[in-house]
Amino acid sequence: MTVIELLASSPAVFTGTCLVLGLVVGSFLNVVIYRLPVMLERSWREQCAQTSGEAAAATVPAVGAAQRFNLVVPRSTCPACGAPIAARHNIPLISWVLLRGHCASCGEPISVRYPLVEALSGALCAAVAWKFGFGWQAFAALTLTWFLIALAFIDLDHQLLPDSLTLPLLWLGLLLSLWGGQAGVSPPPVDVRSSLIGAMAGYASLWSVYHLFRLLTG
Ligand SMILES: [Zn+2]
């Protein structure tokens, strides 16, 4: 029996696998939630600096232009002492519990938010796997879940829903609703008609809030 066959035949194995996958991806989501807004702000500052004719380096702090900063580089460090986080201290949920929520180098507390995001991702992924079972719908719902967790926490911190997360999700959703149900492909959880109405209604509601806010506040 291959791994795929095992996942397809046993809901319990598939749910357990998605739970672990959810924990691991949850750990990466913590990185996205923290770094993506910083990356966006840097990019906006650079654009502003270019538009106003200043040298980008003048407005971007020391950590700026020269030093690469993205979702992969540099390695994660402790916000308090700057010590790089060793791989063995980066195991989702388990490391935080073993370290009792404190940095291994300096002993400063590590926010409970990190294990919470990991646990939330793990639990939601297990629920998705249980609900949909093995198939493309489950993988689409897992992707949606991860994007929504990242969006929810970035929104909570910065009142911002980055286009780089919302727009791919919009197109991916429409594409999958169109693709699902084709010959040999199981039907999508949401049909094309509902997807299209959802996309328009979602856009229109946020567009209205934006313009209503501008109208009221000037
Ligand atoms: Zn530390």
PDB file of C-alpha atoms and ligand atoms in Angstrom:
ATOM      1  CA  MET A   1       0.000   0.000   0.000  1.00  0.00           C
ATOM      2  CA  THR A   2       1.452   3.361  -0.994  1.00  0.00           C
ATOM      3  CA  VAL A   3       1.355   6.454   1.221  1.00  0.00           C
ATOM      4  CA  ILE A   4      -1.300   8.024  -1.044  1.00  0.00           C
ATOM      5  CA  GLU A   5      -3.475   4.906  -0.821  1.00  0.00           C
ATOM      6  CA  LEU A   6      -3.094   4.865   2.954  1.00  0.00           C
ATOM      7  CA  LEU A   7      -4.097   8.541   3.229  1.00  0.00           C
ATOM      8  CA  ALA A   8      -7.038   7.985   0.888  1.00  0.00           C
ATOM      9  CA  SER A   9      -8.306   4.874   2.660  1.00  0.00           C
ATOM     10  CA  SER A  10      -8.003   5.924   6.315  1.00  0.00           C
ATOM     11  CA  PRO A  11      -9.717   9.144   7.485  1.00  0.00           C
ATOM     12  CA  ALA A  12      -7.896   8.859  10.845  1.00  0.00           C
ATOM     13  CA  VAL A  13      -4.431   8.697   9.229  1.00  0.00           C
ATOM     14  CA  PHE A  14      -5.287  11.566   6.860  1.00  0.00           C
ATOM     15  CA  THR A  15      -6.608  13.703   9.755  1.00  0.00           C
ATOM     16  CA  GLY A  16      -3.512  12.957  11.890  1.00  0.00           C
ATOM     17  CA  THR A  17      -1.193  13.801   8.982  1.00  0.00           C
ATOM     18  CA  CYS A  18      -3.009  17.091   8.387  1.00  0.00           C
ATOM     19  CA  LEU A  19      -2.799  17.897  12.107  1.00  0.00           C
ATOM     20  CA  VAL A  20       1.012  17.583  11.999  1.00  0.00           C
ATOM     21  CA  LEU A  21       1.181  19.418   8.650  1.00  0.00           C
ATOM     22  CA  GLY A  22      -0.981  22.173  10.178  1.00  0.00           C
ATOM     23  CA  LEU A  23       1.404  22.549  13.144  1.00  0.00           C
ATOM     24  CA  VAL A  24       4.445  22.812  10.850  1.00  0.00           C
ATOM     25  CA  VAL A  25       2.762  25.290   8.486  1.00  0.00           C
ATOM     26  CA  GLY A  26       1.486  27.189  11.566  1.00  0.00           C
ATOM     27  CA  SER A  27       5.113  27.751  12.548  1.00  0.00           C
ATOM     28  CA  PHE A  28       5.780  29.284   9.102  1.00  0.00           C
ATOM     29  CA  LEU A  29       2.565  31.354   9.394  1.00  0.00           C
ATOM     30  CA  ASN A  30       4.074  33.021  12.487  1.00  0.00           C
ATOM     31  CA  VAL A  31       6.939  34.149  10.240  1.00  0.00           C
ATOM     32  CA  VAL A  32       4.513  35.432   7.566  1.00  0.00           C
ATOM     33  CA  ILE A  33       2.381  37.276  10.159  1.00  0.00           C
ATOM     34  CA  TYR A  34       5.428  39.057  11.570  1.00  0.00           C
ATOM     35  CA  ARG A  35       7.511  39.644   8.432  1.00  0.00           C
ATOM     36  CA  LEU A  36       5.059  40.363   5.601  1.00  0.00           C
ATOM     37  CA  PRO A  37       3.847  43.705   7.082  1.00  0.00           C
ATOM     38  CA  VAL A  38       7.496  44.709   7.727  1.00  0.00           C
ATOM     39  CA  MET A  39       8.386  43.818   4.117  1.00  0.00           C
ATOM     40  CA  LEU A  40       5.406  45.842   2.840  1.00  0.00           C
ATOM     41  CA  GLU A  41       6.309  48.850   4.958  1.00  0.00           C
ATOM     42  CA  ARG A  42       9.895  48.786   3.711  1.00  0.00           C
ATOM     43  CA  SER A  43       8.744  48.566   0.138  1.00  0.00           C
ATOM     44  CA  TRP A  44       6.338  51.522   0.652  1.00  0.00           C
ATOM     45  CA  ARG A  45       9.076  53.592   2.286  1.00  0.00           C
ATOM     46  CA  GLU A  46      11.432  52.893  -0.594  1.00  0.00           C
ATOM     47  CA  GLN A  47       8.761  53.863  -3.094  1.00  0.00           C
ATOM     48  CA  CYS A  48       8.018  57.078  -1.175  1.00  0.00           C
ATOM     49  CA  ALA A  49      11.710  57.890  -0.994  1.00  0.00           C
ATOM     50  CA  GLN A  50      12.087  57.333  -4.738  1.00  0.00           C
ATOM     51  CA  THR A  51       9.025  59.451  -5.532  1.00  0.00           C
ATOM     52  CA  SER A  52      10.175  62.323  -3.363  1.00  0.00           C
ATOM     53  CA  GLY A  53      13.653  62.136  -4.902  1.00  0.00           C
ATOM     54  CA  GLU A  54      15.440  61.224  -1.692  1.00  0.00           C
ATOM     55  CA  ALA A  55      17.952  58.418  -1.477  1.00  0.00           C
ATOM     56  CA  ALA A  56      16.122  55.315  -0.291  1.00  0.00           C
ATOM     57  CA  ALA A  57      18.830  54.663   2.290  1.00  0.00           C
ATOM     58  CA  ALA A  58      18.067  57.962   4.035  1.00  0.00           C
ATOM     59  CA  THR A  59      14.550  56.968   5.120  1.00  0.00           C
ATOM     60  CA  VAL A  60      14.941  53.236   5.485  1.00  0.00           C
ATOM     61  CA  PRO A  61      16.540  52.470   8.839  1.00  0.00           C
ATOM     62  CA  ALA A  62      19.905  50.730   9.186  1.00  0.00           C
ATOM     63  CA  VAL A  63      18.247  47.334   8.760  1.00  0.00           C
ATOM     64  CA  GLY A  64      17.018  48.516   5.348  1.00  0.00           C
ATOM     65  CA  ALA A  65      18.107  48.389   1.759  1.00  0.00           C
ATOM     66  CA  ALA A  66      21.415  46.545   2.040  1.00  0.00           C
ATOM     67  CA  GLN A  67      20.208  43.762   4.302  1.00  0.00           C
ATOM     68  CA  ARG A  68      17.949  41.154   2.752  1.00  0.00           C
ATOM     69  CA  PHE A  69      14.720  40.600   4.610  1.00  0.00           C
ATOM     70  CA  ASN A  70      12.063  38.249   3.300  1.00  0.00           C
ATOM     71  CA  LEU A  71      10.070  35.234   4.447  1.00  0.00           C
ATOM     72  CA  VAL A  72      13.188  33.031   4.357  1.00  0.00           C
ATOM     73  CA  VAL A  73      16.148  35.318   5.127  1.00  0.00           C
ATOM     74  CA  PRO A  74      17.443  36.118   7.764  1.00  0.00           C
ATOM     75  CA  ARG A  75      17.006  33.193  10.148  1.00  0.00           C
ATOM     76  CA  SER A  76      14.567  33.627  13.045  1.00  0.00           C
ATOM     77  CA  THR A  77      16.101  35.185  16.156  1.00  0.00           C
ATOM     78  CA  CYS A  78      14.931  35.910  19.688  1.00  0.00           C
ATOM     79  CA  PRO A  79      13.393  39.430  19.707  1.00  0.00           C
ATOM     80  CA  ALA A  80      14.935  40.076  23.144  1.00  0.00           C
ATOM     81  CA  CYS A  81      18.578  38.936  22.796  1.00  0.00           C
ATOM     82  CA  GLY A  82      18.929  38.402  19.030  1.00  0.00           C
ATOM     83  CA  ALA A  83      20.224  34.830  19.401  1.00  0.00           C
ATOM     84  CA  PRO A  84      19.410  32.631  16.373  1.00  0.00           C
ATOM     85  CA  ILE A  85      16.742  30.031  17.149  1.00  0.00           C
ATOM     86  CA  ALA A  86      18.192  26.515  16.837  1.00  0.00           C
ATOM     87  CA  ALA A  87      16.237  23.942  14.826  1.00  0.00           C
ATOM     88  CA  ARG A  88      15.614  21.860  17.940  1.00  0.00           C
ATOM     89  CA  HIS A  89      14.018  24.919  19.590  1.00  0.00           C
ATOM     90  CA  ASN A  90      11.834  25.500  16.543  1.00  0.00           C
ATOM     91  CA  ILE A  91       9.612  22.393  16.753  1.00  0.00           C
ATOM     92  CA  PRO A  92       5.996  23.592  16.636  1.00  0.00           C
ATOM     93  CA  LEU A  93       4.241  23.659  20.012  1.00  0.00           C
ATOM     94  CA  ILE A  94       6.632  21.103  21.616  1.00  0.00           C
ATOM     95  CA  SER A  95       9.633  23.468  21.841  1.00  0.00           C
ATOM     96  CA  TRP A  96       7.578  26.203  23.461  1.00  0.00           C
ATOM     97  CA  VAL A  97       6.251  23.758  26.079  1.00  0.00           C
ATOM     98  CA  LEU A  98       9.723  22.230  26.754  1.00  0.00           C
ATOM     99  CA  LEU A  99      11.297  25.693  27.083  1.00  0.00           C
ATOM    100  CA  ARG A 100       8.318  26.677  29.285  1.00  0.00           C
ATOM    101  CA  GLY A 101       7.745  29.715  27.092  1.00  0.00           C
ATOM    102  CA  HIS A 102      11.214  31.232  27.613  1.00  0.00           C
ATOM    103  CA  CYS A 103      14.146  31.888  25.251  1.00  0.00           C
ATOM    104  CA  ALA A 104      16.846  29.194  25.553  1.00  0.00           C
ATOM    105  CA  SER A 105      19.603  31.857  25.441  1.00  0.00           C
ATOM    106  CA  CYS A 106      18.405  34.790  27.559  1.00  0.00           C
ATOM    107  CA  GLY A 107      15.403  33.381  29.425  1.00  0.00           C
ATOM    108  CA  GLU A 108      13.071  36.221  28.333  1.00  0.00           C
ATOM    109  CA  PRO A 109       9.431  35.100  27.872  1.00  0.00           C
ATOM    110  CA  ILE A 110       8.380  34.059  24.327  1.00  0.00           C
ATOM    111  CA  SER A 111       4.889  35.250  23.370  1.00  0.00           C
ATOM    112  CA  VAL A 112       2.153  32.640  23.838  1.00  0.00           C
ATOM    113  CA  ARG A 113       0.919  33.818  20.441  1.00  0.00           C
ATOM    114  CA  TYR A 114       3.457  31.585  18.595  1.00  0.00           C
ATOM    115  CA  PRO A 115       2.229  28.217  19.978  1.00  0.00           C
ATOM    116  CA  LEU A 116      -1.380  29.466  19.755  1.00  0.00           C
ATOM    117  CA  VAL A 117      -1.097  30.156  16.010  1.00  0.00           C
ATOM    118  CA  GLU A 118       0.533  26.720  15.548  1.00  0.00           C
ATOM    119  CA  ALA A 119      -2.160  24.966  17.605  1.00  0.00           C
ATOM    120  CA  LEU A 120      -4.944  26.850  15.778  1.00  0.00           C
ATOM    121  CA  SER A 121      -3.484  25.878  12.404  1.00  0.00           C
ATOM    122  CA  GLY A 122      -3.097  22.231  13.503  1.00  0.00           C
ATOM    123  CA  ALA A 123      -6.637  21.998  14.884  1.00  0.00           C
ATOM    124  CA  LEU A 124      -8.263  23.703  11.876  1.00  0.00           C
ATOM    125  CA  CYS A 125      -6.310  21.528   9.420  1.00  0.00           C
ATOM    126  CA  ALA A 126      -7.403  18.384  11.258  1.00  0.00           C
ATOM    127  CA  ALA A 127     -11.022  19.608  11.131  1.00  0.00           C
ATOM    128  CA  VAL A 128     -10.718  20.339   7.386  1.00  0.00           C
ATOM    129  CA  ALA A 129      -9.230  16.862   6.747  1.00  0.00           C
ATOM    130  CA  TRP A 130     -12.007  15.200   8.733  1.00  0.00           C
ATOM    131  CA  LYS A 131     -14.750  17.169   6.981  1.00  0.00           C
ATOM    132  CA  PHE A 132     -13.551  16.819   3.363  1.00  0.00           C
ATOM    133  CA  GLY A 133     -11.576  13.562   3.430  1.00  0.00           C
ATOM    134  CA  PHE A 134      -8.646  12.894   1.093  1.00  0.00           C
ATOM    135  CA  GLY A 135      -9.048  14.784  -2.193  1.00  0.00           C
ATOM    136  CA  TRP A 136      -8.394  18.071  -3.943  1.00  0.00           C
ATOM    137  CA  GLN A 137     -11.177  19.818  -1.978  1.00  0.00           C
ATOM    138  CA  ALA A 138      -9.291  19.140   1.276  1.00  0.00           C
ATOM    139  CA  PHE A 139      -6.059  20.604  -0.132  1.00  0.00           C
ATOM    140  CA  ALA A 140      -7.919  23.672  -1.419  1.00  0.00           C
ATOM    141  CA  ALA A 141      -9.561  24.116   2.018  1.00  0.00           C
ATOM    142  CA  LEU A 142      -6.184  23.689   3.774  1.00  0.00           C
ATOM    143  CA  THR A 143      -4.682  26.416   1.576  1.00  0.00           C
ATOM    144  CA  LEU A 144      -7.654  28.685   2.306  1.00  0.00           C
ATOM    145  CA  THR A 145      -7.279  27.979   6.057  1.00  0.00           C
ATOM    146  CA  TRP A 146      -3.594  28.967   6.078  1.00  0.00           C
ATOM    147  CA  PHE A 147      -4.216  32.166   4.133  1.00  0.00           C
ATOM    148  CA  LEU A 148      -7.116  33.079   6.442  1.00  0.00           C
ATOM    149  CA  ILE A 149      -5.046  32.548   9.621  1.00  0.00           C
ATOM    150  CA  ALA A 150      -2.245  34.759   8.269  1.00  0.00           C
ATOM    151  CA  LEU A 151      -4.766  37.404   7.138  1.00  0.00           C
ATOM    152  CA  ALA A 152      -6.675  37.370  10.461  1.00  0.00           C
ATOM    153  CA  PHE A 153      -3.555  37.972  12.578  1.00  0.00           C
ATOM    154  CA  ILE A 154      -2.042  40.583  10.223  1.00  0.00           C
ATOM    155  CA  ASP A 155      -5.419  42.355  10.290  1.00  0.00           C
ATOM    156  CA  LEU A 156      -5.470  42.148  14.107  1.00  0.00           C
ATOM    157  CA  ASP A 157      -1.961  43.643  14.381  1.00  0.00           C
ATOM    158  CA  HIS A 158      -1.995  46.200  11.557  1.00  0.00           C
ATOM    159  CA  GLN A 159      -5.625  46.557  10.346  1.00  0.00           C
ATOM    160  CA  LEU A 160      -4.293  45.494   6.967  1.00  0.00           C
ATOM    161  CA  LEU A 161      -5.237  42.769   4.481  1.00  0.00           C
ATOM    162  CA  PRO A 162      -2.255  42.595   2.072  1.00  0.00           C
ATOM    163  CA  ASP A 163      -3.156  42.287  -1.629  1.00  0.00           C
ATOM    164  CA  SER A 164      -0.353  39.730  -1.954  1.00  0.00           C
ATOM    165  CA  LEU A 165      -2.499  37.381   0.172  1.00  0.00           C
ATOM    166  CA  THR A 166      -6.075  38.343  -0.785  1.00  0.00           C
ATOM    167  CA  LEU A 167      -5.770  38.517  -4.597  1.00  0.00           C
ATOM    168  CA  PRO A 168      -4.169  35.075  -5.181  1.00  0.00           C
ATOM    169  CA  LEU A 169      -6.895  33.629  -2.956  1.00  0.00           C
ATOM    170  CA  LEU A 170      -9.616  35.322  -5.012  1.00  0.00           C
ATOM    171  CA  TRP A 171      -8.287  34.011  -8.341  1.00  0.00           C
ATOM    172  CA  LEU A 172      -7.471  30.577  -6.949  1.00  0.00           C
ATOM    173  CA  GLY A 173     -11.019  30.226  -5.593  1.00  0.00           C
ATOM    174  CA  LEU A 174     -12.617  31.203  -8.904  1.00  0.00           C
ATOM    175  CA  LEU A 175     -10.265  28.938 -10.854  1.00  0.00           C
ATOM    176  CA  LEU A 176     -10.909  25.902  -8.643  1.00  0.00           C
ATOM    177  CA  SER A 177     -14.687  26.351  -8.757  1.00  0.00           C
ATOM    178  CA  LEU A 178     -14.401  26.411 -12.559  1.00  0.00           C
ATOM    179  CA  TRP A 179     -12.028  23.409 -12.706  1.00  0.00           C
ATOM    180  CA  GLY A 180     -13.858  21.191 -10.181  1.00  0.00           C
ATOM    181  CA  GLY A 181     -16.645  19.087 -11.643  1.00  0.00           C
ATOM    182  CA  GLN A 182     -14.932  18.838 -15.062  1.00  0.00           C
ATOM    183  CA  ALA A 183     -14.687  15.378 -16.576  1.00  0.00           C
ATOM    184  CA  GLY A 184     -12.986  13.054 -14.083  1.00  0.00           C
ATOM    185  CA  VAL A 185     -12.697  15.711 -11.358  1.00  0.00           C
ATOM    186  CA  SER A 186     -14.944  15.630  -8.289  1.00  0.00           C
ATOM    187  CA  PRO A 187     -17.249  18.665  -7.946  1.00  0.00           C
ATOM    188  CA  PRO A 188     -16.138  21.792  -6.039  1.00  0.00           C
ATOM    189  CA  PRO A 189     -17.656  22.551  -2.598  1.00  0.00           C
ATOM    190  CA  VAL A 190     -18.847  25.889  -4.069  1.00  0.00           C
ATOM    191  CA  ASP A 191     -20.046  26.166  -7.685  1.00  0.00           C
ATOM    192  CA  VAL A 192     -18.869  28.821 -10.181  1.00  0.00           C
ATOM    193  CA  ARG A 193     -22.020  30.904  -9.857  1.00  0.00           C
ATOM    194  CA  SER A 194     -21.767  31.130  -6.044  1.00  0.00           C
ATOM    195  CA  SER A 195     -18.011  31.800  -6.274  1.00  0.00           C
ATOM    196  CA  LEU A 196     -18.526  34.678  -8.658  1.00  0.00           C
ATOM    197  CA  ILE A 197     -21.315  36.197  -6.559  1.00  0.00           C
ATOM    198  CA  GLY A 198     -19.138  35.736  -3.439  1.00  0.00           C
ATOM    199  CA  ALA A 199     -16.163  37.469  -5.066  1.00  0.00           C
ATOM    200  CA  MET A 200     -18.297  40.422  -6.194  1.00  0.00           C
ATOM    201  CA  ALA A 201     -20.159  40.717  -2.877  1.00  0.00           C
ATOM    202  CA  GLY A 202     -16.889  40.537  -0.908  1.00  0.00           C
ATOM    203  CA  TYR A 203     -15.255  43.194  -3.081  1.00  0.00           C
ATOM    204  CA  ALA A 204     -18.330  45.426  -3.003  1.00  0.00           C
ATOM    205  CA  SER A 205     -18.695  45.230   0.785  1.00  0.00           C
ATOM    206  CA  LEU A 206     -15.064  46.246   1.466  1.00  0.00           C
ATOM    207  CA  TRP A 207     -15.239  48.882  -1.286  1.00  0.00           C
ATOM    208  CA  SER A 208     -18.372  50.358   0.394  1.00  0.00           C
ATOM    209  CA  VAL A 209     -16.743  50.380   3.849  1.00  0.00           C
ATOM    210  CA  TYR A 210     -13.685  52.168   2.377  1.00  0.00           C
ATOM    211  CA  HIS A 211     -15.714  54.853   0.603  1.00  0.00           C
ATOM    212  CA  LEU A 212     -18.171  55.274   3.488  1.00  0.00           C
ATOM    213  CA  PHE A 213     -15.195  55.778   5.824  1.00  0.00           C
ATOM    214  CA  ARG A 214     -13.690  58.372   3.464  1.00  0.00           C
ATOM    215  CA  LEU A 215     -17.056  60.123   3.162  1.00  0.00           C
ATOM    216  CA  LEU A 216     -17.546  60.278   6.944  1.00  0.00           C
ATOM    217  CA  THR A 217     -13.995  61.250   7.904  1.00  0.00           C
ATOM    218  CA  GLY A 218     -13.132  63.417   4.889  1.00  0.00           C
TER     219      GLY A 218
HETATM  220 ZN    ZN B   1      16.615  35.514  23.935  1.00  0.00          ZN
END
